XYZ file of C-alpha atoms in Angstrom:
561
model
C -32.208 5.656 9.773
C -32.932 4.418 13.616
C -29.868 4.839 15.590
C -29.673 1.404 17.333
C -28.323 0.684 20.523
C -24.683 1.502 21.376
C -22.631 -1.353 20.291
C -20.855 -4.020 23.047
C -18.491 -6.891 22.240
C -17.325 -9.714 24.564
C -14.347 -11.718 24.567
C -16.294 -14.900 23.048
C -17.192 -12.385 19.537
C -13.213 -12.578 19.299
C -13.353 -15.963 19.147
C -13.213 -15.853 15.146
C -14.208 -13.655 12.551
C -17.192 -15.636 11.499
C -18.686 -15.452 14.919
C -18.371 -11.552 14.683
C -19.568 -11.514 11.591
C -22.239 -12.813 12.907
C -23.297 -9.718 15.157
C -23.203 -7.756 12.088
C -25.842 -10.349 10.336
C -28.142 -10.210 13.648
C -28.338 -6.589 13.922
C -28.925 -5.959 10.355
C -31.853 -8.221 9.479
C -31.774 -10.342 6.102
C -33.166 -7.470 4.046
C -30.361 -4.491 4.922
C -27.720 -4.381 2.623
C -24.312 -5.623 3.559
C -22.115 -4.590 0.096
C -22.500 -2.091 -2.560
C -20.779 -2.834 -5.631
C -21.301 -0.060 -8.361
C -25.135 -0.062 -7.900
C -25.613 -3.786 -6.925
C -26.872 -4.078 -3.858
C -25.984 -7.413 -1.937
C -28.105 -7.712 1.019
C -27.449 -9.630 4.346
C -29.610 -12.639 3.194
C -27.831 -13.338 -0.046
C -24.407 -12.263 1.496
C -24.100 -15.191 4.114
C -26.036 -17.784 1.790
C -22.924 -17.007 -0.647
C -20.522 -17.237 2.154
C -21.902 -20.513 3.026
C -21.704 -21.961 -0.306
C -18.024 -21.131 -0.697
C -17.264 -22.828 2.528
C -19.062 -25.773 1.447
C -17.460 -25.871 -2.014
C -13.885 -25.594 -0.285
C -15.124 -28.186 2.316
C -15.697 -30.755 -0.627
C -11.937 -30.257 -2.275
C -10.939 -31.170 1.641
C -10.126 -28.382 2.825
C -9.331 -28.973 6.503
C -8.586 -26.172 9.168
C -5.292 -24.190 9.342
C -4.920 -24.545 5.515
C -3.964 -21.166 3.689
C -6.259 -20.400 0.956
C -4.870 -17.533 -1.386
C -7.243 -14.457 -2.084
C -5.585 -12.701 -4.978
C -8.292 -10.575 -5.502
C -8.823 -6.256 -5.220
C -12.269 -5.248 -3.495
C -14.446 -7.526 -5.362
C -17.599 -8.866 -3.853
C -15.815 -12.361 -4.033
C -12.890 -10.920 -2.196
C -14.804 -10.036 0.760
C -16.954 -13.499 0.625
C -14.152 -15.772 0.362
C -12.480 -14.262 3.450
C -15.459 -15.098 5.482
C -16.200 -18.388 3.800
C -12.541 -19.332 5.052
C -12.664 -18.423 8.191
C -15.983 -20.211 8.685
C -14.137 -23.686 8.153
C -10.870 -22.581 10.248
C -8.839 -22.152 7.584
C -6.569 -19.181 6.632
C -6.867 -16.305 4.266
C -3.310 -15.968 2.680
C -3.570 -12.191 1.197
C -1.592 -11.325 -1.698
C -1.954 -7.854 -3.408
C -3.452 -8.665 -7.164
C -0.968 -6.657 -8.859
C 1.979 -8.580 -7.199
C 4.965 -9.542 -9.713
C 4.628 -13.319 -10.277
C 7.636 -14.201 -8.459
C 5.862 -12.373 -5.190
C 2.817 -14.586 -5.809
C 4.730 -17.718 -6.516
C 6.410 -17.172 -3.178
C 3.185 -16.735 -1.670
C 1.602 -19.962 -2.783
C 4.803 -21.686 -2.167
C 5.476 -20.360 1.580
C 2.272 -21.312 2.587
C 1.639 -24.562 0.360
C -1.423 -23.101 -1.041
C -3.646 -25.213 -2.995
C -6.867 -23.063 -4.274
C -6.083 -19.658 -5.634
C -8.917 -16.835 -5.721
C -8.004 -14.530 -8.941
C -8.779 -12.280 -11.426
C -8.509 -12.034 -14.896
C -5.442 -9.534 -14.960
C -3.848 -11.870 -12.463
C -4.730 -15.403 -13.480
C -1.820 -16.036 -15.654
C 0.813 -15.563 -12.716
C -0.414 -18.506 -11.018
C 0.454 -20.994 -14.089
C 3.305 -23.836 -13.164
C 1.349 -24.338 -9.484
C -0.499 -27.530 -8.218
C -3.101 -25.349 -7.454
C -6.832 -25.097 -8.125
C -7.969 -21.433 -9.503
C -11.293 -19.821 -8.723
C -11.773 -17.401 -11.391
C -13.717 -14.519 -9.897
C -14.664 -11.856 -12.866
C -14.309 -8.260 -11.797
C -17.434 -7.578 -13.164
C -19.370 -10.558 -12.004
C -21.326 -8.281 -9.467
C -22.080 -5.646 -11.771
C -25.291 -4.708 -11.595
C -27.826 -6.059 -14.324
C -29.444 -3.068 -15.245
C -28.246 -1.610 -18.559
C -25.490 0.641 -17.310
C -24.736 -2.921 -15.316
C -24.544 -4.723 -18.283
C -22.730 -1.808 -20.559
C -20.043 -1.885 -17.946
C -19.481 -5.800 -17.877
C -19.363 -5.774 -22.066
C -16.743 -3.071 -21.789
C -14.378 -4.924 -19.386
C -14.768 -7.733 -20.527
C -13.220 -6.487 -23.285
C -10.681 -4.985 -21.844
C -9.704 -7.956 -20.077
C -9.094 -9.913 -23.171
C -5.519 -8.978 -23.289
C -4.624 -11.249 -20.140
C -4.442 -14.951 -20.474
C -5.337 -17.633 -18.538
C -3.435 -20.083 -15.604
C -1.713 -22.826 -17.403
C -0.337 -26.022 -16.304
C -2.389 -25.731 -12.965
C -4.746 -28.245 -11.263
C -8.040 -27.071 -12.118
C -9.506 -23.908 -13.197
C -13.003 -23.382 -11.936
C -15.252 -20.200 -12.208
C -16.642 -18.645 -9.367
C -20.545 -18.964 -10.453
C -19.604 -22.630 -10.801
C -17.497 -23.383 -7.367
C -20.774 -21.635 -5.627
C -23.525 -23.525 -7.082
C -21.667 -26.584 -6.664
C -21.765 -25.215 -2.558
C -25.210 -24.202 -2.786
C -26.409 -27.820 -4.388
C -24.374 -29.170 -1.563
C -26.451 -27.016 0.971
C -30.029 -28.387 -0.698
C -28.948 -31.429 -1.115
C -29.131 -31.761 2.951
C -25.283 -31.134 3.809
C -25.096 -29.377 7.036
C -21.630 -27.300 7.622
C -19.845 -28.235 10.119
C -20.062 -26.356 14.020
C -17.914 -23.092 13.692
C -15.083 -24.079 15.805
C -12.549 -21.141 15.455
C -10.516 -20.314 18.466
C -9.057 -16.544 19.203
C -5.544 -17.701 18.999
C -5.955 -19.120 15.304
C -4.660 -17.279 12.560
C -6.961 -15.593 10.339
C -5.187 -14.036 7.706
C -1.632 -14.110 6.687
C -0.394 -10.493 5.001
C 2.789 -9.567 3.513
C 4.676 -6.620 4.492
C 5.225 -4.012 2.007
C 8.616 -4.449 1.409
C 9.249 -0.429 1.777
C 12.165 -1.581 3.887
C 13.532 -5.076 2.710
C 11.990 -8.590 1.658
C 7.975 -8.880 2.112
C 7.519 -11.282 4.583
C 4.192 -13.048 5.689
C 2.194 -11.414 8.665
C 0.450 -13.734 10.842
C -2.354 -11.828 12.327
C -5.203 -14.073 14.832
C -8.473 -14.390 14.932
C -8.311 -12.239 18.204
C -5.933 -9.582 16.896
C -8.267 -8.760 14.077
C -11.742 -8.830 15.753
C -9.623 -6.584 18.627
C -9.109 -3.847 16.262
C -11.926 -3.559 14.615
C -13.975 -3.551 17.118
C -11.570 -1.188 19.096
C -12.435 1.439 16.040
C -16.066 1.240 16.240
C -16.114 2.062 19.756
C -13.379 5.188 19.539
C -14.342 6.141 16.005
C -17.713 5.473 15.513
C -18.424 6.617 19.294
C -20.662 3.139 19.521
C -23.434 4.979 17.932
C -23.174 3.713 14.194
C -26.302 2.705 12.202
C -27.227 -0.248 9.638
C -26.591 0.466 6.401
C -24.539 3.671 7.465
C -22.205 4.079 3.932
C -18.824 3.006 4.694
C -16.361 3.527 1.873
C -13.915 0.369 1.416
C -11.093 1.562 -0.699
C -8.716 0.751 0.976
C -7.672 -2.860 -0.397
C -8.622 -6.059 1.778
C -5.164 -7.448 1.571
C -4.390 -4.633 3.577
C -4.245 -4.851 7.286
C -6.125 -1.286 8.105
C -7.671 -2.202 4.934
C -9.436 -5.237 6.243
C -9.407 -4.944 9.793
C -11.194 -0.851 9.536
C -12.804 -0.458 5.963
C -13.988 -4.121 5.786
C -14.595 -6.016 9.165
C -15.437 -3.237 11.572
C -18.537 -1.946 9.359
C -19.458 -5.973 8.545
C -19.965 -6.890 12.056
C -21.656 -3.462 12.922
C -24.308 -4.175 10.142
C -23.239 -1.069 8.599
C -23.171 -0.868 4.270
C -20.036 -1.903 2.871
C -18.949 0.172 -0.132
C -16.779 -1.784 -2.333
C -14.351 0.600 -4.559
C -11.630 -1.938 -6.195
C -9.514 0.794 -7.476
C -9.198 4.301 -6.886
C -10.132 7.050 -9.944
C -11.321 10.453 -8.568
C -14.467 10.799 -10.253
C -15.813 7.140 -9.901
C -14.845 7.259 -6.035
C -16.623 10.598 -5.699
C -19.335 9.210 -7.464
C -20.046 6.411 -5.115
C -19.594 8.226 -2.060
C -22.608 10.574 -3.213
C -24.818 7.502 -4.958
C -24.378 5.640 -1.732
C -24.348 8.130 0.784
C -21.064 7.497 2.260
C -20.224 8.769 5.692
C -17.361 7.014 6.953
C -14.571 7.864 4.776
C -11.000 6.323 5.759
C -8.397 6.694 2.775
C -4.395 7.513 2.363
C -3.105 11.150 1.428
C -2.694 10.647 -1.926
C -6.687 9.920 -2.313
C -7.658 12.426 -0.265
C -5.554 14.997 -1.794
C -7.154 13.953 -5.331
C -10.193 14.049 -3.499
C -10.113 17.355 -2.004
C -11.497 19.673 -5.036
C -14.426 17.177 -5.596
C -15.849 17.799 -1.941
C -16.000 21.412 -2.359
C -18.985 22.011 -2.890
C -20.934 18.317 -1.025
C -22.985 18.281 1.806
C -20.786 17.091 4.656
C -22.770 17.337 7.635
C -24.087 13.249 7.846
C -20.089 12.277 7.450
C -18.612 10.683 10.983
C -15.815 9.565 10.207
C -12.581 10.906 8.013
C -9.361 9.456 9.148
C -6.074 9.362 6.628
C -3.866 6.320 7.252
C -1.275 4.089 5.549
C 1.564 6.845 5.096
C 2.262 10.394 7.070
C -0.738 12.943 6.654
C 0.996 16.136 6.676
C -0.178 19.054 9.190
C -0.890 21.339 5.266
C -3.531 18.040 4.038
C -5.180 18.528 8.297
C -5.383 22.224 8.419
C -7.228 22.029 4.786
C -10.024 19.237 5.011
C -10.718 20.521 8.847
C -11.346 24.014 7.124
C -13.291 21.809 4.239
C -15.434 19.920 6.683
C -16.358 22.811 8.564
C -17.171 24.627 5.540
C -19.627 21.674 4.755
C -21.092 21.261 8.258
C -19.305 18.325 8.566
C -19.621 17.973 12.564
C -16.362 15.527 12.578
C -12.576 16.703 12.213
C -9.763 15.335 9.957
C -8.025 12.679 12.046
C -4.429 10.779 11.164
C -4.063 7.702 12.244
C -0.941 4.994 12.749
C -0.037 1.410 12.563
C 1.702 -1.018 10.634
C 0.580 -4.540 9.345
C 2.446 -5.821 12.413
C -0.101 -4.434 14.859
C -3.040 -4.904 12.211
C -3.174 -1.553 10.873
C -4.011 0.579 13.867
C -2.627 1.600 17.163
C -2.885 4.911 17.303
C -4.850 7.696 16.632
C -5.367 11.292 16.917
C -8.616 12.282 19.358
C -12.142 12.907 18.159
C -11.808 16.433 19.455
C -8.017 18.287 18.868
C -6.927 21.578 19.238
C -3.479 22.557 18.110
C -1.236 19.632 16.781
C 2.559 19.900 16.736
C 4.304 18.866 13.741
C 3.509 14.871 12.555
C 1.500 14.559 15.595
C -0.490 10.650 14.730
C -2.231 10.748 18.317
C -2.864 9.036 21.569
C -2.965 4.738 21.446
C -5.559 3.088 20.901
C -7.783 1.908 24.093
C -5.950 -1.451 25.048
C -2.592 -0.612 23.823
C 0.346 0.537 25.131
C 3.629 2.116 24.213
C 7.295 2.938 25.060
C 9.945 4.629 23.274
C 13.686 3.070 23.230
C 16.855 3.713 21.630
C 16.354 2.471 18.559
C 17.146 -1.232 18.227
C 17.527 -1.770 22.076
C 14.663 -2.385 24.856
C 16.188 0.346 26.901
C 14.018 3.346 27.088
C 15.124 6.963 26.250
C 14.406 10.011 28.674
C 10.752 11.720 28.460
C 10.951 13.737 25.810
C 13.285 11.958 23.743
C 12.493 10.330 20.183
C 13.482 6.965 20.125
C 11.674 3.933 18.514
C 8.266 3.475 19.244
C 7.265 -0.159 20.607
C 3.943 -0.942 20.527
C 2.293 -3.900 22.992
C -1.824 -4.963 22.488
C -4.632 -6.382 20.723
C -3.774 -6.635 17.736
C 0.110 -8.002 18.100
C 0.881 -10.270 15.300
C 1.398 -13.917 16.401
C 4.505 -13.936 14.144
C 6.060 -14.079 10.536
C 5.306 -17.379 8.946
C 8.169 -19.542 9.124
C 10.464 -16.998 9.743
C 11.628 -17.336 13.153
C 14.961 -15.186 12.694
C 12.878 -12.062 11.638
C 9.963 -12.800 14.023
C 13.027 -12.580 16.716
C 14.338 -9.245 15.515
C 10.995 -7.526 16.070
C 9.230 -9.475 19.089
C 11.844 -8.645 22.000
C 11.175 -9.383 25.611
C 11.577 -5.856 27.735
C 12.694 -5.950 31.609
C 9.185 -6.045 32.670
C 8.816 -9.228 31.262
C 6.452 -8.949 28.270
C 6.860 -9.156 24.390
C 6.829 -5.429 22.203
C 6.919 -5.034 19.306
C 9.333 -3.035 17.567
C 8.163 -0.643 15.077
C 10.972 0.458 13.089
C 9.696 4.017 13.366
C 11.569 6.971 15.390
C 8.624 9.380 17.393
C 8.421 11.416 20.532
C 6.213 12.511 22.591
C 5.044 15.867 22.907
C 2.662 17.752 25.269
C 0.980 13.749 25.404
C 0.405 13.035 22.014
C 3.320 11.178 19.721
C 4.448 12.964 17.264
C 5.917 10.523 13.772
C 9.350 11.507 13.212
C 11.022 9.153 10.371
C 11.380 5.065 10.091
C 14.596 4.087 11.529
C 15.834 2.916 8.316
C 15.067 6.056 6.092
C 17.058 8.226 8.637
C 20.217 9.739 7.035
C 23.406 10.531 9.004
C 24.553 13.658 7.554
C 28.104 14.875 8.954
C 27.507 12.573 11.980
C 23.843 14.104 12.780
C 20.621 12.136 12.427
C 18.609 13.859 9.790
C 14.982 12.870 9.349
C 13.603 13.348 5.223
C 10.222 12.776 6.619
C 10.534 16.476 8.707
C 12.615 18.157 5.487
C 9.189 17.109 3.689
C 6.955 18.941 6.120
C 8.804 22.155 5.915
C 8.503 22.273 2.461
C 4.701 20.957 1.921
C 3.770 24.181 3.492
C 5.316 26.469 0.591
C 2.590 27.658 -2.197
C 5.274 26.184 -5.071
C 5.526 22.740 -4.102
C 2.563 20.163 -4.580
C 4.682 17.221 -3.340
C 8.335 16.269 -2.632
C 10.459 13.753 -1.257
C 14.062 14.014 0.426
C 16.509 11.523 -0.351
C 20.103 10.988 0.439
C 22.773 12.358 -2.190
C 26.550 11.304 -2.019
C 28.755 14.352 -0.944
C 32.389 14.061 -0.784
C 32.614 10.619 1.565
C 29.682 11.761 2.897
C 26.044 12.347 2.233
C 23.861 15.546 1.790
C 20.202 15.961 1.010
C 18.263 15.726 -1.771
C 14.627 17.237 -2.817
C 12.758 15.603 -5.235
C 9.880 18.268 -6.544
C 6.323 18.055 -8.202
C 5.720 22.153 -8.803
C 2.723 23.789 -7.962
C 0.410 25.646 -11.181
C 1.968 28.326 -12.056
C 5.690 26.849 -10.287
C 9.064 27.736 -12.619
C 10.997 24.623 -12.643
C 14.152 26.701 -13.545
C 14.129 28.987 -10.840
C 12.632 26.623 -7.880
C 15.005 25.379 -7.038
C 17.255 27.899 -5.412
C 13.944 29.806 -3.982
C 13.397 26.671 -1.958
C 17.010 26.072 -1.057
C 16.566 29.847 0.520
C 13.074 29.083 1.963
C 14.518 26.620 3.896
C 17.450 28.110 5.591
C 15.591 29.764 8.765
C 13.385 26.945 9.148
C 15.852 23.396 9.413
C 19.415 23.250 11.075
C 22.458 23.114 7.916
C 22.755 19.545 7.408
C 18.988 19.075 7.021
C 19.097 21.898 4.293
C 18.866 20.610 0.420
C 22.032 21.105 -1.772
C 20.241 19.788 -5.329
C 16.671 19.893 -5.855
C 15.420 18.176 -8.858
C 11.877 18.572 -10.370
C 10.146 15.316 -11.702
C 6.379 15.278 -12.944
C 4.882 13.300 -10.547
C 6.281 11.015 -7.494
C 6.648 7.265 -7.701
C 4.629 4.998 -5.505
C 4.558 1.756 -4.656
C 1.581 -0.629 -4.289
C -0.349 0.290 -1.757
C 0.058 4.040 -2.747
C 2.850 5.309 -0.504
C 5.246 7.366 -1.964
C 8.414 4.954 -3.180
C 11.289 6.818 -1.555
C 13.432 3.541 -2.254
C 13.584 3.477 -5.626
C 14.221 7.630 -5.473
C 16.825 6.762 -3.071
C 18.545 4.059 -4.816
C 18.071 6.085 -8.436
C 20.072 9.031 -6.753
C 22.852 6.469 -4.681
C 23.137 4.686 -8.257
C 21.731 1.171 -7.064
C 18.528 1.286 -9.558
């Protein structure tokens, strides 16, 4: 493929998604291919047509600007149109995770006084008891129609059967009906309405993930979004990406990295969006080979599943693998940089940081590295800039020094919806006069590059000494017995001590591990960061979005579960 020419934004492509959306649709031409969806191939042409129809369709039930629209949706075709179809009439994508518990999406549509509802089938039924119209989108409704298409939409359809339908709701209305009802509109001579969107406006709302307390709804602009992903393309793809280069979009929309890198950066680039909707290692690896996938961003978990499937594939076209989302320890680096250069790959293994508060990223470790210390996550992002204070406070700490990291650019969130209180807590005015935000997470700087340390609120005092479970971790995801582990707090006396929760290696003796890592670990931690139990489970919980769920370990072990 013809490498076009390096890619430029100005401040008006900021002015709304739609608009940059728009670049995207210019430099692709009608024919390239703008999703790929298990073999269907949706190309530029068909792509905006859709998006048009859906903002016609919403148009006619009134609609007006600033409304929230729910998307309940995973990576689904209709996801990804109804997001742009929104933002084309100025209203606002409320983004709820489709396997939320119903009182999460109840609280959702409620917050935001929500009155159309984008679901699925397994979801559907969780919306019952709401004034609110559904738009039942079928997982499979993009499928392709060949025969392996069609095999594939008999079998979950099937599957499906076992989840009911919304009840007591306004209207249900399926998605092939609320888009021919747009399109008819369209023929019929309506003419949409001039794309008005300003920068400031917000886009999206997201919802936290509740790792640390209540979920609470992210507002995140017009400007804050386009900011980072087009921030990305520039440091990441080195402004030298190609239409209909494969990106991989597993990473789930109603994710803020997730939309902002996986989603919108390769849309308005013209690149080829790859739409996975849930993550099994052989069907992943499967479509980043069929579509020839070179942009791979993921979590640790995936790319640790993911690992013994690349062995043996071609790397050398890939330019981009970056691990987000939840700490990439320096054992999963070391490995896929030996991996890609194994494979030709020309690219390294890069972490990188953020938070739904700053839109997924802020910062992220250089194109080109050498050594990295210990949780190094990189330099900012161009644009943004950071401090470290004592945690909780504006005042800074002494170079050097971990302290919490506060984070000031782009892609700043306006607020949290109608919660002024915890909007307060987070947004604090410093004594040069501007607004940080406060992460919540403890880092330092070393030799230039920050180094992740722990989140404020998972450190442990232990004998009066700040102990981080996040380092413990580290240590001991670089010993041959353990495949993963998680430190937790235990209750000592009227004190605490540590905890190590264990998945063995092959080959690992669960009766004897324990004590060989409680010696391992002596020469390499100070005393109170030492384990005193270590218990062996068969696999680590996780929440969600696929982090691991140190809470509910943590409240198991303290007795709260």
């Amino acid at each position: 493929m013809e490498i076009l020419e390096v890619l430029h934004y100005t401040e008006e492509d900021k002015r709304s998604l739609y608009e940059s959306l728009l670049r995207g649709f210019e430099r692709s031409g009608e024919k390239s291919i703008a999703l790929a969806f298990y073999g269907n191939h949706i190309t530029w042409k068909q792509f905006m047509h859709e998006v048009d129809c859906i903002a016609a369709a919403l148009l006619s039930r009134g609609v007006k600007k600033g409304d929230a629209i729910t998307v309940f949706t995973p990576n689904i075709p209709q996801g990804v149109i109804s997001i742009y179809a929104i933002n084309r009439i100025g209203a606002v994508a409320n983004m709820v995770h489709p396997l939320s518990s119903i009182q999460e999406i109840q609280h959702a549509i409620d917050l935001t006084e929500s009155k159309f509802v984008f679901t699925v089938e397994l979801n559907e039924e969780l919306v019952s008891n709401r004034d609110v119209e559904v738009i039942r989108c079928k997982t499979g409704g993009y499928f392709p129609g060949n025969p392996i298409g069609c095999a594939m939409k008999i079998g979950y359809g099937i599957a499906m059967k076992k989840y009911g339908p919304a009840k007591n709701v306004r209207k249900i209305t399926p998605w092939t009906s609320f888009l021919k009802e747009g399109e008819k509109m369209l023929k019929s001579g309506f003419v949409l309405p001039p794309e008005d969107g300003k920068a400031g406006d917000t886009a999206v709302l997201m919802y936290t993930g509740g790792t640390t307390g209540d979920s609470k709804g992210v507002m995140i602009s017009n400007y804050a979004l386009n900011s980072i992903s087009m921030q990305m393309l520039v440091e990441v793809g080195e402004g030298n990406t190609d239409v209909e280069d494969g990106f991989l979009a597993l990473l789930p929309i109603f994710h803020a990295f997730g939309l902002a890198v996986c989603i919108h950066a390769p849309m308005i680039s013209g690149m080829k969006v790859v739409l996975v909707p849930r993550f099994e290692t052989k069907g992943c690896f499967k479509q980043i080979k069929k579509e020839h996938v070179i942009f791979i961003p993921g979590v640790p978990a995936m790319f640790e599943r993911l690992y013994p499937m690349l062995q043996d594939y071609d790397l050398s076209d890939v330019k981009l693998v970056v691990s987000g989302g939840d700490r990439v320890s320096n054992d999963l680096t070391d490995k896929y940089n030996k991996l890609l250069k194994k494979n030709n790959a020309k690219v390294k293994f890069r972490a990188g940081y953020g938070l739904t508060e700053s839109c997924g990223a802020c910062v992220l470790t250089p194109n080109e590295y050498g050594f990295l210390p210990n949780g190094c996550i990189g330099v900012p992002l161009g644009g943004v800039e950071i401090c470290i204070t004592e945690p909780g406070t504006t005042t800074p700490v002494a170079k050097g020094e971990e302290g919490e990291l506060c984070y000031l650019g782009p892609g700043m969130m306006t607020g949290y919806y109608k919660n002024e209180d915890a909007t307060k807590e987070v947004l604090m005015k410093h004594d040069d006069g501007r607004v940080w935000l406060h992460t919540g997470d403890v880092v330092q700087e070393v030799d230039g590059l920050i180094c992740f340390r722990s989140r404020h609120k998972r450190m442990i005092k232990v004998n009066g000494y700040n102990v981080y479970p996040s380092l413990i971790e580290d240590v001991f995801a670089d010993h041959p017995l353990v495949a993963q582990c998680c430190a937790v707090a235990t209750p000592y006396k009227q004190d605490r001590r540590i905890k190590l929760f264990v998945v063995p290696a092959e080959g690992a003796n669960a009766e004897t591990i324990g004590a060989e890592l409680i010696a391992y670990a002596q020469d390499k931690m100070n005393r109170w960061s030492v384990p005193t139990k270590v218990e062996v489970i068969d696999a680590l919980p996780l929440t969600k979005m696929n982090k691991v769920d140190y809470v509910s370990l943590q409240k198991q072990e303290m007795g709260e579960a």
